């Protein structure tokens, strides 16, 4: 089976997919196989976010809100979960056994079918304007001051390089890892020892100070942040050289997504504040059912193993878990057996820190064409995420001389979803 590589002009013709090279790529992992000491260390410490982004728009009808036996329901059954009365698609059998750890929002209407607009709305909680992503907000307000890792890390084998921090500053911007490959140039240049490297840093700081006199701080800040992040990663060089545990690879899967989720687990265990893992390929304009059979077959067990590990390590109570897309897929099946972009009535799953487990928020009609109960949008979700983490989203950002609301003042959190 071939893999959908995302939406571009060719995606709106008959889909052509590339084979998944899952077992290829980097051989490193930050995974710590047993990690009981890590579990004790992180338990009760600072709050974190795990974002699992199903890029392209996962079909709600083949995942969280199946409609079997209806006009647009498709060929897959709905199966019971560990929550009485809650059913999800049969394509998610492992996740179904763990739904008592998660909740569903089935009534999202973001009123756009555009990839970029949907993604920005879901990340920023605003339809327009320069506002920070939720990961950047977490980095600013939740990251420990002495953390040896950047506050917001995105693990992705490809995709856009977003400007995520807006007015919060470059130090809270997203740092992208290309899968499990270690960052380049972690070692000092040949012939440069630790003492000389320290002196070089001091000289750079002196030049920055001189250059910055009478100039906006932002002119040097982004460069400073780059150096600081590089120094932190260089100090953890041996951390990146660990080989993945064989048993973990068997559990998670030897494909890219499995390795990326192992990396995410290890980052969270080692005090990363927000880790985003992108699973590409859900833009199924053709052969939607084959695509989702493959895509969710890969997602289901891997995500379930990661969820198990967070739960068993005592980390789930302090880690907000988000499984989301930029929108869903149309109930109407097109002539290529695909589903198109659909922001009108779709679903996400979330759980962990501050979230009432086992809940179902909202409802769509019998055919899945419209929300009929508790309609929400990305602004409501944004408030909910932050309040679950203990951040008062109705306050203003802590920016000197500026009054900027954290969340959209016209939206509110989904109160019944908060623990």
mmCIF file with all atom_site columns, C-alpha atoms in Angstrom, residues 41-187:
data_model
loop_
_atom_site.group_PDB
_atom_site.id
_atom_site.type_symbol
_atom_site.label_atom_id
_atom_site.label_alt_id
_atom_site.label_comp_id
_atom_site.label_asym_id
_atom_site.label_entity_id
_atom_site.label_seq_id
_atom_site.pdbx_PDB_ins_code
_atom_site.Cartn_x
_atom_site.Cartn_y
_atom_site.Cartn_z
_atom_site.occupancy
_atom_site.B_iso_or_equiv
_atom_site.pdbx_formal_charge
_atom_site.auth_seq_id
_atom_site.auth_comp_id
_atom_site.auth_asym_id
_atom_site.auth_atom_id
_atom_site.pdbx_PDB_model_num
ATOM 1   C CA . UNK A 1 41  ? 11.548  12.137 38.598 1.00 0.00 ? 41  UNK A CA 1
ATOM 2   C CA . UNK A 1 42  ? 8.868   13.602 36.336 1.00 0.00 ? 42  UNK A CA 1
ATOM 3   C CA . UNK A 1 43  ? 5.845   12.586 38.405 1.00 0.00 ? 43  UNK A CA 1
ATOM 4   C CA . UNK A 1 44  ? 4.206   15.656 39.868 1.00 0.00 ? 44  UNK A CA 1
ATOM 5   C CA . UNK A 1 45  ? 6.557   18.030 38.100 1.00 0.00 ? 45  UNK A CA 1
ATOM 6   C CA . UNK A 1 46  ? 5.732   20.694 35.545 1.00 0.00 ? 46  UNK A CA 1
ATOM 7   C CA . UNK A 1 47  ? 2.859   20.311 33.110 1.00 0.00 ? 47  UNK A CA 1
ATOM 8   C CA . UNK A 1 48  ? 3.501   19.333 29.497 1.00 0.00 ? 48  UNK A CA 1
ATOM 9   C CA . UNK A 1 49  ? 1.782   18.898 26.145 1.00 0.00 ? 49  UNK A CA 1
ATOM 10  C CA . UNK A 1 50  ? 1.938   16.021 23.677 1.00 0.00 ? 50  UNK A CA 1
ATOM 11  C CA . UNK A 1 51  ? 0.459   17.045 20.326 1.00 0.00 ? 51  UNK A CA 1
ATOM 12  C CA . UNK A 1 52  ? -0.165  14.327 17.758 1.00 0.00 ? 52  UNK A CA 1
ATOM 13  C CA . UNK A 1 53  ? -0.991  16.142 14.547 1.00 0.00 ? 53  UNK A CA 1
ATOM 14  C CA . UNK A 1 54  ? -2.670  14.033 11.844 1.00 0.00 ? 54  UNK A CA 1
ATOM 15  C CA . UNK A 1 55  ? -1.682  16.270 8.954  1.00 0.00 ? 55  UNK A CA 1
ATOM 16  C CA . UNK A 1 56  ? -4.016  16.640 6.009  1.00 0.00 ? 56  UNK A CA 1
ATOM 17  C CA . UNK A 1 57  ? -7.274  16.079 7.871  1.00 0.00 ? 57  UNK A CA 1
ATOM 18  C CA . UNK A 1 58  ? -8.141  12.685 9.309  1.00 0.00 ? 58  UNK A CA 1
ATOM 19  C CA . UNK A 1 59  ? -11.668 11.521 8.506  1.00 0.00 ? 59  UNK A CA 1
ATOM 20  C CA . UNK A 1 60  ? -13.902 11.735 11.569 1.00 0.00 ? 60  UNK A CA 1
ATOM 21  C CA . UNK A 1 61  ? -16.116 9.066  9.988  1.00 0.00 ? 61  UNK A CA 1
ATOM 22  C CA . UNK A 1 62  ? -13.199 6.616  9.887  1.00 0.00 ? 62  UNK A CA 1
ATOM 23  C CA . UNK A 1 63  ? -12.001 7.540  13.386 1.00 0.00 ? 63  UNK A CA 1
ATOM 24  C CA . UNK A 1 64  ? -13.856 9.317  16.211 1.00 0.00 ? 64  UNK A CA 1
ATOM 25  C CA . UNK A 1 65  ? -17.424 9.681  14.877 1.00 0.00 ? 65  UNK A CA 1
ATOM 26  C CA . UNK A 1 66  ? -18.322 6.684  12.680 1.00 0.00 ? 66  UNK A CA 1
ATOM 27  C CA . UNK A 1 67  ? -21.745 6.461  11.020 1.00 0.00 ? 67  UNK A CA 1
ATOM 28  C CA . UNK A 1 68  ? -21.966 2.829  9.837  1.00 0.00 ? 68  UNK A CA 1
ATOM 29  C CA . UNK A 1 69  ? -24.956 1.850  7.758  1.00 0.00 ? 69  UNK A CA 1
ATOM 30  C CA . UNK A 1 70  ? -25.786 5.421  6.733  1.00 0.00 ? 70  UNK A CA 1
ATOM 31  C CA . UNK A 1 71  ? -25.614 7.045  3.303  1.00 0.00 ? 71  UNK A CA 1
ATOM 32  C CA . UNK A 1 72  ? -22.095 8.431  3.840  1.00 0.00 ? 72  UNK A CA 1
ATOM 33  C CA . UNK A 1 73  ? -20.883 6.032  6.513  1.00 0.00 ? 73  UNK A CA 1
ATOM 34  C CA . UNK A 1 74  ? -18.430 4.030  4.420  1.00 0.00 ? 74  UNK A CA 1
ATOM 35  C CA . UNK A 1 75  ? -17.477 0.359  4.793  1.00 0.00 ? 75  UNK A CA 1
ATOM 36  C CA . UNK A 1 76  ? -16.094 0.291  8.331  1.00 0.00 ? 76  UNK A CA 1
ATOM 37  C CA . UNK A 1 77  ? -17.936 -0.698 11.501 1.00 0.00 ? 77  UNK A CA 1
ATOM 38  C CA . UNK A 1 78  ? -18.155 1.127  14.821 1.00 0.00 ? 78  UNK A CA 1
ATOM 39  C CA . UNK A 1 79  ? -16.741 -0.840 17.768 1.00 0.00 ? 79  UNK A CA 1
ATOM 40  C CA . UNK A 1 80  ? -17.298 -0.472 21.514 1.00 0.00 ? 80  UNK A CA 1
ATOM 41  C CA . UNK A 1 81  ? -14.583 1.111  23.635 1.00 0.00 ? 81  UNK A CA 1
ATOM 42  C CA . UNK A 1 82  ? -13.521 0.902  27.271 1.00 0.00 ? 82  UNK A CA 1
ATOM 43  C CA . UNK A 1 83  ? -16.105 3.629  27.963 1.00 0.00 ? 83  UNK A CA 1
ATOM 44  C CA . UNK A 1 84  ? -19.655 2.244  28.095 1.00 0.00 ? 84  UNK A CA 1
ATOM 45  C CA . UNK A 1 85  ? -21.773 3.641  25.265 1.00 0.00 ? 85  UNK A CA 1
ATOM 46  C CA . UNK A 1 86  ? -18.821 5.162  23.390 1.00 0.00 ? 86  UNK A CA 1
ATOM 47  C CA . UNK A 1 87  ? -18.041 3.689  19.962 1.00 0.00 ? 87  UNK A CA 1
ATOM 48  C CA . UNK A 1 88  ? -15.264 4.605  17.529 1.00 0.00 ? 88  UNK A CA 1
ATOM 49  C CA . UNK A 1 89  ? -14.120 3.195  14.187 1.00 0.00 ? 89  UNK A CA 1
ATOM 50  C CA . UNK A 1 90  ? -12.957 -0.394 13.929 1.00 0.00 ? 90  UNK A CA 1
ATOM 51  C CA . UNK A 1 91  ? -9.748  1.031  12.420 1.00 0.00 ? 91  UNK A CA 1
ATOM 52  C CA . UNK A 1 92  ? -8.721  2.009  15.985 1.00 0.00 ? 92  UNK A CA 1
ATOM 53  C CA . UNK A 1 93  ? -8.973  -1.232 18.020 1.00 0.00 ? 93  UNK A CA 1
ATOM 54  C CA . UNK A 1 94  ? -5.997  -0.479 20.313 1.00 0.00 ? 94  UNK A CA 1
ATOM 55  C CA . UNK A 1 95  ? -7.131  3.082  20.990 1.00 0.00 ? 95  UNK A CA 1
ATOM 56  C CA . UNK A 1 96  ? -10.662 1.819  21.669 1.00 0.00 ? 96  UNK A CA 1
ATOM 57  C CA . UNK A 1 97  ? -9.317  -0.163 24.635 1.00 0.00 ? 97  UNK A CA 1
ATOM 58  C CA . UNK A 1 98  ? -7.850  3.046  26.089 1.00 0.00 ? 98  UNK A CA 1
ATOM 59  C CA . UNK A 1 99  ? -10.673 5.517  25.583 1.00 0.00 ? 99  UNK A CA 1
ATOM 60  C CA . UNK A 1 100 ? -11.211 5.637  29.349 1.00 0.00 ? 100 UNK A CA 1
ATOM 61  C CA . UNK A 1 101 ? -8.036  7.766  29.310 1.00 0.00 ? 101 UNK A CA 1
ATOM 62  C CA . UNK A 1 102 ? -9.330  10.101 26.598 1.00 0.00 ? 102 UNK A CA 1
ATOM 63  C CA . UNK A 1 103 ? -12.343 12.165 25.637 1.00 0.00 ? 103 UNK A CA 1
ATOM 64  C CA . UNK A 1 104 ? -13.923 13.137 22.329 1.00 0.00 ? 104 UNK A CA 1
ATOM 65  C CA . UNK A 1 105 ? -15.145 16.440 20.927 1.00 0.00 ? 105 UNK A CA 1
ATOM 66  C CA . UNK A 1 106 ? -17.502 15.589 18.068 1.00 0.00 ? 106 UNK A CA 1
ATOM 67  C CA . UNK A 1 107 ? -18.974 19.008 17.322 1.00 0.00 ? 107 UNK A CA 1
ATOM 68  C CA . UNK A 1 108 ? -16.217 21.153 15.808 1.00 0.00 ? 108 UNK A CA 1
ATOM 69  C CA . UNK A 1 109 ? -17.102 23.719 13.146 1.00 0.00 ? 109 UNK A CA 1
ATOM 70  C CA . UNK A 1 110 ? -14.235 26.001 12.153 1.00 0.00 ? 110 UNK A CA 1
ATOM 71  C CA . UNK A 1 111 ? -16.027 27.294 9.035  1.00 0.00 ? 111 UNK A CA 1
ATOM 72  C CA . UNK A 1 112 ? -13.084 26.841 6.693  1.00 0.00 ? 112 UNK A CA 1
ATOM 73  C CA . UNK A 1 113 ? -11.953 24.062 4.372  1.00 0.00 ? 113 UNK A CA 1
ATOM 74  C CA . UNK A 1 114 ? -8.517  25.557 3.725  1.00 0.00 ? 114 UNK A CA 1
ATOM 75  C CA . UNK A 1 115 ? -5.421  23.707 4.991  1.00 0.00 ? 115 UNK A CA 1
ATOM 76  C CA . UNK A 1 116 ? -3.499  26.800 6.082  1.00 0.00 ? 116 UNK A CA 1
ATOM 77  C CA . UNK A 1 117 ? -6.424  28.640 7.630  1.00 0.00 ? 117 UNK A CA 1
ATOM 78  C CA . UNK A 1 118 ? -7.569  25.509 9.450  1.00 0.00 ? 118 UNK A CA 1
ATOM 79  C CA . UNK A 1 119 ? -4.083  24.729 10.769 1.00 0.00 ? 119 UNK A CA 1
ATOM 80  C CA . UNK A 1 120 ? -3.462  28.270 11.995 1.00 0.00 ? 120 UNK A CA 1
ATOM 81  C CA . UNK A 1 121 ? -6.877  28.463 13.656 1.00 0.00 ? 121 UNK A CA 1
ATOM 82  C CA . UNK A 1 122 ? -6.340  25.141 15.436 1.00 0.00 ? 122 UNK A CA 1
ATOM 83  C CA . UNK A 1 123 ? -2.873  26.182 16.642 1.00 0.00 ? 123 UNK A CA 1
ATOM 84  C CA . UNK A 1 124 ? -3.545  29.818 17.561 1.00 0.00 ? 124 UNK A CA 1
ATOM 85  C CA . UNK A 1 125 ? -7.190  29.770 18.574 1.00 0.00 ? 125 UNK A CA 1
ATOM 86  C CA . UNK A 1 126 ? -7.669  32.857 16.386 1.00 0.00 ? 126 UNK A CA 1
ATOM 87  C CA . UNK A 1 127 ? -8.946  33.105 12.827 1.00 0.00 ? 127 UNK A CA 1
ATOM 88  C CA . UNK A 1 128 ? -6.496  35.854 11.902 1.00 0.00 ? 128 UNK A CA 1
ATOM 89  C CA . UNK A 1 129 ? -3.632  37.888 13.276 1.00 0.00 ? 129 UNK A CA 1
ATOM 90  C CA . UNK A 1 130 ? -0.120  37.291 14.586 1.00 0.00 ? 130 UNK A CA 1
ATOM 91  C CA . UNK A 1 131 ? -0.680  35.209 17.698 1.00 0.00 ? 131 UNK A CA 1
ATOM 92  C CA . UNK A 1 132 ? 1.483   32.475 19.236 1.00 0.00 ? 132 UNK A CA 1
ATOM 93  C CA . UNK A 1 133 ? 0.855   28.762 18.819 1.00 0.00 ? 133 UNK A CA 1
ATOM 94  C CA . UNK A 1 134 ? -0.225  26.829 21.878 1.00 0.00 ? 134 UNK A CA 1
ATOM 95  C CA . UNK A 1 135 ? 3.226   25.203 21.970 1.00 0.00 ? 135 UNK A CA 1
ATOM 96  C CA . UNK A 1 136 ? 4.905   28.595 22.206 1.00 0.00 ? 136 UNK A CA 1
ATOM 97  C CA . UNK A 1 137 ? 2.541   29.650 24.987 1.00 0.00 ? 137 UNK A CA 1
ATOM 98  C CA . UNK A 1 138 ? 3.382   26.471 26.876 1.00 0.00 ? 138 UNK A CA 1
ATOM 99  C CA . UNK A 1 139 ? 7.074   27.197 26.400 1.00 0.00 ? 139 UNK A CA 1
ATOM 100 C CA . UNK A 1 140 ? 6.706   30.665 27.898 1.00 0.00 ? 140 UNK A CA 1
ATOM 101 C CA . UNK A 1 141 ? 4.466   29.880 30.864 1.00 0.00 ? 141 UNK A CA 1
ATOM 102 C CA . UNK A 1 142 ? 5.215   26.239 31.693 1.00 0.00 ? 142 UNK A CA 1
ATOM 103 C CA . UNK A 1 143 ? 8.831   25.498 30.753 1.00 0.00 ? 143 UNK A CA 1
ATOM 104 C CA . UNK A 1 144 ? 11.251  25.222 33.711 1.00 0.00 ? 144 UNK A CA 1
ATOM 105 C CA . UNK A 1 145 ? 13.849  27.987 33.665 1.00 0.00 ? 145 UNK A CA 1
ATOM 106 C CA . UNK A 1 146 ? 16.657  25.442 34.014 1.00 0.00 ? 146 UNK A CA 1
ATOM 107 C CA . UNK A 1 147 ? 15.410  23.057 31.317 1.00 0.00 ? 147 UNK A CA 1
ATOM 108 C CA . UNK A 1 148 ? 18.158  21.616 29.137 1.00 0.00 ? 148 UNK A CA 1
ATOM 109 C CA . UNK A 1 149 ? 15.796  21.240 26.198 1.00 0.00 ? 149 UNK A CA 1
ATOM 110 C CA . UNK A 1 150 ? 13.902  23.852 24.153 1.00 0.00 ? 150 UNK A CA 1
ATOM 111 C CA . UNK A 1 151 ? 10.337  24.436 25.308 1.00 0.00 ? 151 UNK A CA 1
ATOM 112 C CA . UNK A 1 152 ? 8.599   23.620 22.027 1.00 0.00 ? 152 UNK A CA 1
ATOM 113 C CA . UNK A 1 153 ? 9.852   20.785 19.823 1.00 0.00 ? 153 UNK A CA 1
ATOM 114 C CA . UNK A 1 154 ? 8.218   19.537 16.625 1.00 0.00 ? 154 UNK A CA 1
ATOM 115 C CA . UNK A 1 155 ? 9.162   16.101 15.263 1.00 0.00 ? 155 UNK A CA 1
ATOM 116 C CA . UNK A 1 156 ? 8.309   15.882 11.585 1.00 0.00 ? 156 UNK A CA 1
ATOM 117 C CA . UNK A 1 157 ? 9.835   14.200 8.552  1.00 0.00 ? 157 UNK A CA 1
ATOM 118 C CA . UNK A 1 158 ? 8.732   17.122 6.374  1.00 0.00 ? 158 UNK A CA 1
ATOM 119 C CA . UNK A 1 159 ? 6.364   20.040 6.338  1.00 0.00 ? 159 UNK A CA 1
ATOM 120 C CA . UNK A 1 160 ? 6.196   23.781 6.865  1.00 0.00 ? 160 UNK A CA 1
ATOM 121 C CA . UNK A 1 161 ? 8.576   25.795 8.985  1.00 0.00 ? 161 UNK A CA 1
ATOM 122 C CA . UNK A 1 162 ? 6.146   28.006 10.864 1.00 0.00 ? 162 UNK A CA 1
ATOM 123 C CA . UNK A 1 163 ? 6.717   31.215 12.747 1.00 0.00 ? 163 UNK A CA 1
ATOM 124 C CA . UNK A 1 164 ? 5.044   30.123 15.972 1.00 0.00 ? 164 UNK A CA 1
ATOM 125 C CA . UNK A 1 165 ? 6.044   32.482 18.769 1.00 0.00 ? 165 UNK A CA 1
ATOM 126 C CA . UNK A 1 166 ? 4.725   35.831 17.462 1.00 0.00 ? 166 UNK A CA 1
ATOM 127 C CA . UNK A 1 167 ? 5.323   38.492 20.139 1.00 0.00 ? 167 UNK A CA 1
ATOM 128 C CA . UNK A 1 168 ? 6.463   36.003 22.810 1.00 0.00 ? 168 UNK A CA 1
ATOM 129 C CA . UNK A 1 169 ? 10.011  36.022 21.490 1.00 0.00 ? 169 UNK A CA 1
ATOM 130 C CA . UNK A 1 170 ? 12.239  33.723 19.498 1.00 0.00 ? 170 UNK A CA 1
ATOM 131 C CA . UNK A 1 171 ? 13.189  31.620 22.530 1.00 0.00 ? 171 UNK A CA 1
ATOM 132 C CA . UNK A 1 172 ? 9.634   30.228 22.539 1.00 0.00 ? 172 UNK A CA 1
ATOM 133 C CA . UNK A 1 173 ? 9.554   29.386 18.849 1.00 0.00 ? 173 UNK A CA 1
ATOM 134 C CA . UNK A 1 174 ? 9.220   25.872 17.521 1.00 0.00 ? 174 UNK A CA 1
ATOM 135 C CA . UNK A 1 175 ? 12.415  23.856 17.071 1.00 0.00 ? 175 UNK A CA 1
ATOM 136 C CA . UNK A 1 176 ? 11.899  21.212 14.399 1.00 0.00 ? 176 UNK A CA 1
ATOM 137 C CA . UNK A 1 177 ? 13.618  17.835 14.508 1.00 0.00 ? 177 UNK A CA 1
ATOM 138 C CA . UNK A 1 178 ? 13.700  15.982 11.195 1.00 0.00 ? 178 UNK A CA 1
ATOM 139 C CA . UNK A 1 179 ? 12.422  12.723 12.545 1.00 0.00 ? 179 UNK A CA 1
ATOM 140 C CA . UNK A 1 180 ? 14.882  10.945 14.803 1.00 0.00 ? 180 UNK A CA 1
ATOM 141 C CA . UNK A 1 181 ? 17.956  12.308 13.057 1.00 0.00 ? 181 UNK A CA 1
ATOM 142 C CA . UNK A 1 182 ? 20.252  14.044 15.531 1.00 0.00 ? 182 UNK A CA 1
ATOM 143 C CA . UNK A 1 183 ? 20.695  17.784 14.931 1.00 0.00 ? 183 UNK A CA 1
ATOM 144 C CA . UNK A 1 184 ? 23.678  18.575 12.756 1.00 0.00 ? 184 UNK A CA 1
ATOM 145 C CA . UNK A 1 185 ? 27.008  19.867 14.075 1.00 0.00 ? 185 UNK A CA 1
ATOM 146 C CA . UNK A 1 186 ? 26.593  18.843 17.714 1.00 0.00 ? 186 UNK A CA 1
ATOM 147 C CA . UNK A 1 187 ? 30.347  18.462 18.123 1.00 0.00 ? 187 UNK A CA 1
#
